[in-house]
PDB file of C-alpha atoms and ligand atoms in Angstrom:
ATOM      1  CA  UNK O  14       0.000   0.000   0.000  1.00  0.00           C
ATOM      2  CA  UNK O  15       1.228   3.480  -0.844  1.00  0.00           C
ATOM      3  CA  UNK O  16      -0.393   6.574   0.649  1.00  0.00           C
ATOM      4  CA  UNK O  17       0.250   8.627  -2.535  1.00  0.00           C
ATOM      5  CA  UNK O  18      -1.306   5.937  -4.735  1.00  0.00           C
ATOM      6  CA  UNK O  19      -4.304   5.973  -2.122  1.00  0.00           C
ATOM      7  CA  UNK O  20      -4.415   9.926  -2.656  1.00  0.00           C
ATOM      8  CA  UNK O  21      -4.224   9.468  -6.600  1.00  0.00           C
ATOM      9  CA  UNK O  22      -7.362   7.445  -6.638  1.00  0.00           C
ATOM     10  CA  UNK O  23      -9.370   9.228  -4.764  1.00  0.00           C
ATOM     11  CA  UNK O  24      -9.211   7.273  -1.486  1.00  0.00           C
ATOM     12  CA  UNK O  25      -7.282   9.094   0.513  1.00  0.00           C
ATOM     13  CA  UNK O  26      -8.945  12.817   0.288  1.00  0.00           C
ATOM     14  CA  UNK O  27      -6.583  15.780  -0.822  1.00  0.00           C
ATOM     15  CA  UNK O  28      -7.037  19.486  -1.307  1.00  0.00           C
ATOM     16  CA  UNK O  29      -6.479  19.275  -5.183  1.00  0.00           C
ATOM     17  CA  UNK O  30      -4.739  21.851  -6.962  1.00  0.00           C
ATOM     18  CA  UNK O  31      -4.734  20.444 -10.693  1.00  0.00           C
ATOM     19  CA  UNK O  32      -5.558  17.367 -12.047  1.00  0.00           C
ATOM     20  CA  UNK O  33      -5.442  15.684 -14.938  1.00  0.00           C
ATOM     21  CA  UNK O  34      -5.165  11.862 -16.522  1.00  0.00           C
ATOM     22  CA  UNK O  35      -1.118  11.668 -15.627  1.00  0.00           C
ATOM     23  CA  UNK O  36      -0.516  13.685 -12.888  1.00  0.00           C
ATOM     24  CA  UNK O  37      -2.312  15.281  -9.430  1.00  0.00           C
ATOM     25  CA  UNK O  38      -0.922  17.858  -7.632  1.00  0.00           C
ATOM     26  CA  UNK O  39      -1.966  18.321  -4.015  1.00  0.00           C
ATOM     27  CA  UNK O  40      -1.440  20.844  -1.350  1.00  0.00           C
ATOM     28  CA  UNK O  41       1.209  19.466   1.332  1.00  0.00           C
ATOM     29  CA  UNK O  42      -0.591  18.346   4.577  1.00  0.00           C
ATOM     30  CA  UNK O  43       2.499  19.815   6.373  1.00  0.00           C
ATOM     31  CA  UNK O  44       3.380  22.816   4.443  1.00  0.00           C
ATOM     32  CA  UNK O  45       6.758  25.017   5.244  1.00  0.00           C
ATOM     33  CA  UNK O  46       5.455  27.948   3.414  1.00  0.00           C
ATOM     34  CA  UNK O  47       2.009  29.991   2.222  1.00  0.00           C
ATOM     35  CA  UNK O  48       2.342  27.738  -0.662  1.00  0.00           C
ATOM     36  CA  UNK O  49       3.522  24.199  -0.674  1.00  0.00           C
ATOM     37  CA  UNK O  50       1.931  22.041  -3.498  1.00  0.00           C
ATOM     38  CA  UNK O  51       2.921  18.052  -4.016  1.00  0.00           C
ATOM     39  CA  UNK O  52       3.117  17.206  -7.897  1.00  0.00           C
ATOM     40  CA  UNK O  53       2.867  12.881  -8.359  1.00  0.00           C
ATOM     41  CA  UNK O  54       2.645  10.767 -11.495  1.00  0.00           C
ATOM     42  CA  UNK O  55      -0.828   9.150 -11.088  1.00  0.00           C
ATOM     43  CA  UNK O  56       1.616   5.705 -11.786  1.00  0.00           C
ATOM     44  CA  UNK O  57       3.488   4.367  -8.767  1.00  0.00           C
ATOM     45  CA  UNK O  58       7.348   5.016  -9.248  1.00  0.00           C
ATOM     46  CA  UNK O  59       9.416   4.860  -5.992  1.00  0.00           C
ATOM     47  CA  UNK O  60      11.395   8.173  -6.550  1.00  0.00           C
ATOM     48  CA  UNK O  61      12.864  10.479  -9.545  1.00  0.00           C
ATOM     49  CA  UNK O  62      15.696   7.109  -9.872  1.00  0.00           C
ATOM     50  CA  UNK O  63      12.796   5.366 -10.907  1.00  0.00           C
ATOM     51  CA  UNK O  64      11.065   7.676 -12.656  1.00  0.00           C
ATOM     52  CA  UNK O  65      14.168   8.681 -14.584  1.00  0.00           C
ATOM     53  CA  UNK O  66      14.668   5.766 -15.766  1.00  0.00           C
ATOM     54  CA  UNK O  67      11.942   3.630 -15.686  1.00  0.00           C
ATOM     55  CA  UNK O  68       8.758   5.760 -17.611  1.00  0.00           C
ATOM     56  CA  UNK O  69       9.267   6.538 -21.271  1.00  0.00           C
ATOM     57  CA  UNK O  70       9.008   9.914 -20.618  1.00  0.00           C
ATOM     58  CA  UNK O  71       5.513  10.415 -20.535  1.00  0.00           C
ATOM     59  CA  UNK O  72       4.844  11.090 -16.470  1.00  0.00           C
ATOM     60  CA  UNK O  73       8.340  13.070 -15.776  1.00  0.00           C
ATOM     61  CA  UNK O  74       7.137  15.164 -18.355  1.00  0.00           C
ATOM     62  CA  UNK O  75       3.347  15.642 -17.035  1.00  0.00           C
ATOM     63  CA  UNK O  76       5.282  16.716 -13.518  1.00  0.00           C
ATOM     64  CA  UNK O  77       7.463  19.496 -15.198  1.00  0.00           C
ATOM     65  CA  UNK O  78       4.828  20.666 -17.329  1.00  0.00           C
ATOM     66  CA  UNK O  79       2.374  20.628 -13.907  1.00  0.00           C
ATOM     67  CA  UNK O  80       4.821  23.145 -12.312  1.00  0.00           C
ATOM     68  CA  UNK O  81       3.892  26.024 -14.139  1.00  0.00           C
ATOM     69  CA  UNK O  82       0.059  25.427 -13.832  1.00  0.00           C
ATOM     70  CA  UNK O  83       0.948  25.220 -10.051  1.00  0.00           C
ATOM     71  CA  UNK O  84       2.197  28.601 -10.498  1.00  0.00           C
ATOM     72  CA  UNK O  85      -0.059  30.190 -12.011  1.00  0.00           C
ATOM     73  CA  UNK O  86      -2.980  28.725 -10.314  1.00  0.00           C
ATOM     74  CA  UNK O  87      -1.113  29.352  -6.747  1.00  0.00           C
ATOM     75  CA  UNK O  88      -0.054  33.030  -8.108  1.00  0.00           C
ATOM     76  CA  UNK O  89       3.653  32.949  -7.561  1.00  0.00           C
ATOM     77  CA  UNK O  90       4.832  33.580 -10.545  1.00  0.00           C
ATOM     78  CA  UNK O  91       7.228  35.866  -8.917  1.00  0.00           C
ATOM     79  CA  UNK O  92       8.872  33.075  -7.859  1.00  0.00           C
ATOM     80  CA  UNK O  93       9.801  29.947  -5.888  1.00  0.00           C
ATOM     81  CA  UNK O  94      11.292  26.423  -5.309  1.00  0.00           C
ATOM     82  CA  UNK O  95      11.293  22.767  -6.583  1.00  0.00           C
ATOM     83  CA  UNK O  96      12.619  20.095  -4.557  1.00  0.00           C
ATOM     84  CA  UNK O  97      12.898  16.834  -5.023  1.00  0.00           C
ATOM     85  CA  UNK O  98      14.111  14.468  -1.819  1.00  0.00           C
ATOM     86  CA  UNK O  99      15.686  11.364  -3.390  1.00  0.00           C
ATOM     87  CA  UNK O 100      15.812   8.355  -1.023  1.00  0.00           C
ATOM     88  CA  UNK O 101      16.921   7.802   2.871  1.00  0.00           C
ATOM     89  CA  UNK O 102      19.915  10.139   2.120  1.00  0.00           C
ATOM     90  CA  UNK O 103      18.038  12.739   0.665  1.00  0.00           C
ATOM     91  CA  UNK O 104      15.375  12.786   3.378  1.00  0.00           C
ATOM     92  CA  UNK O 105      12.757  11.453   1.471  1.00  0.00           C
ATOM     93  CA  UNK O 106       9.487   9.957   3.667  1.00  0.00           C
ATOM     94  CA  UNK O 107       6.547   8.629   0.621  1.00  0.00           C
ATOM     95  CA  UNK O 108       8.390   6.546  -1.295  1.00  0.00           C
ATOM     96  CA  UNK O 109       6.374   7.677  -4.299  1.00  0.00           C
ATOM     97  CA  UNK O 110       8.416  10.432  -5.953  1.00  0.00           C
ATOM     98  CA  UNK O 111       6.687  13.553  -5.217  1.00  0.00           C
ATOM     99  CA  UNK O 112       8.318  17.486  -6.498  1.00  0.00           C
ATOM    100  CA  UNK O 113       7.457  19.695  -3.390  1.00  0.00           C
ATOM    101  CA  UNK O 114       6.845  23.194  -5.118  1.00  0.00           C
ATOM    102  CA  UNK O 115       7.662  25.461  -1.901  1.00  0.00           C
ATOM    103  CA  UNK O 116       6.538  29.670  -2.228  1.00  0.00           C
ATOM    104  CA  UNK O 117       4.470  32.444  -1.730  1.00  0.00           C
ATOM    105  CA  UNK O 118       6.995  34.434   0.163  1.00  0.00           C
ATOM    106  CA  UNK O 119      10.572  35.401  -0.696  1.00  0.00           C
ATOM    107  CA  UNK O 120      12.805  32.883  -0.188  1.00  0.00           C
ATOM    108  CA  UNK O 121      15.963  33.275   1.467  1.00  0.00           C
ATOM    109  CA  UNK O 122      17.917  29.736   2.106  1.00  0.00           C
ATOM    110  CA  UNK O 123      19.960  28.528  -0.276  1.00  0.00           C
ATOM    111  CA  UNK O 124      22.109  25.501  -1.155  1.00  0.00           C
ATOM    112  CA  UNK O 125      23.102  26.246  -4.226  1.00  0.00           C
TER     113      UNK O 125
HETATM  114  P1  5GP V 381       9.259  13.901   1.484  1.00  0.00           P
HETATM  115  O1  5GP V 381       9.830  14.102   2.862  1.00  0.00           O
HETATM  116  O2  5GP V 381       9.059  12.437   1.164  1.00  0.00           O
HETATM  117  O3  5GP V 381      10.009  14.630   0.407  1.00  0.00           O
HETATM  118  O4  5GP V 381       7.854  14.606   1.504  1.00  0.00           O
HETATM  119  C1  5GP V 381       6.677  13.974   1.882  1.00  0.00           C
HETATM  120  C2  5GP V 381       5.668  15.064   2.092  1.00  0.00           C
HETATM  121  O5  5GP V 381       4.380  14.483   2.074  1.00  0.00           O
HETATM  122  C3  5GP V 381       5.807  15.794   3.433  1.00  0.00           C
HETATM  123  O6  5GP V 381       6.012  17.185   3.191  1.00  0.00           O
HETATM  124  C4  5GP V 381       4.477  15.511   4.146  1.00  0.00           C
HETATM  125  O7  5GP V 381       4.006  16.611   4.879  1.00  0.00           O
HETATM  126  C5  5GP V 381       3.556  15.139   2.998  1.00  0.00           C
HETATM  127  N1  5GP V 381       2.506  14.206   3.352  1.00  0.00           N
HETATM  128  C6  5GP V 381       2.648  13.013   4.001  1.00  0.00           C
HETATM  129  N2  5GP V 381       1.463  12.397   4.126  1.00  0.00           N
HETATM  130  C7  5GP V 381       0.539  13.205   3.533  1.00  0.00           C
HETATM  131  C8  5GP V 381      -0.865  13.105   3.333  1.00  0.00           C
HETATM  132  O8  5GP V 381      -1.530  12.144   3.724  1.00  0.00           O
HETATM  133  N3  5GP V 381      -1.479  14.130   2.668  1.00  0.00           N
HETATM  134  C9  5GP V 381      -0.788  15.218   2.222  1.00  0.00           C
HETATM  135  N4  5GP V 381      -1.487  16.169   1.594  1.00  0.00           N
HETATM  136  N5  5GP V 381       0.552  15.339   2.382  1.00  0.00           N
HETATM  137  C10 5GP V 381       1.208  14.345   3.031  1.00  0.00           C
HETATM  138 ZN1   ZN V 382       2.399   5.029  -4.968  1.00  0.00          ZN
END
């Protein structure tokens, strides 16, 4: 069981920010800033390893091309931040990739 798979179909409820057949994106139940949306394919891949190199393309490229409809539908076109956590090293907790999309105030802390 997956919780992420659970909140693609419907059985887990989410507060929905864009849907469509490939991908859902769903506001964080946690969030770290005004606006902190989840993007997920709507087909199980552990993390961006698998989804790099497993999927023919088709759902990375739903995710990428849901981050600017997050934008724009969250109004921070100004500006803000995609993560990805990769794995136990990279902190990652829902072992179904996920891109946190983190803004809606100016962000200061940087890695890179
Ligand atoms: P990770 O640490 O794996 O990169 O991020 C997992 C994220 O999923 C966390 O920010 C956490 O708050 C969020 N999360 C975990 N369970 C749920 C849930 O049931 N619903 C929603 N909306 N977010 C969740
Ligand atoms: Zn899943």
């Amino acid at each position: 069981m997956c919780i992420f798979c659970d909140i693609a179909e419907g059985k887990i409820p989410s507060k929905k920010v864009y849907e469509d057949d490939l991908v859902l994106a769903f506001d964080d139940i946690n969030p770290i800033a005004p606006v902190h949306t989840l993007i997920i394919p709507k087909k199980h891949f552990d993390d961006v390893i698998d989804l790099s190199t497993n999927d023919d393309g088709t759902y990375l490229k739903a995710c990428m091309e849901t981050i600017g409809k997050v934008a724009s539908a969250k109004n921070i076109e100004s500006g803000f931040r995609v993560i990805n956590n990769c794995r136990e090293d990279g902190g990652q907790t829902v072992m179904h990739v996920h891109f946190h999309v983190i803004g809606g105030v100016k962000l200061t802390e940087k890695m890179l």
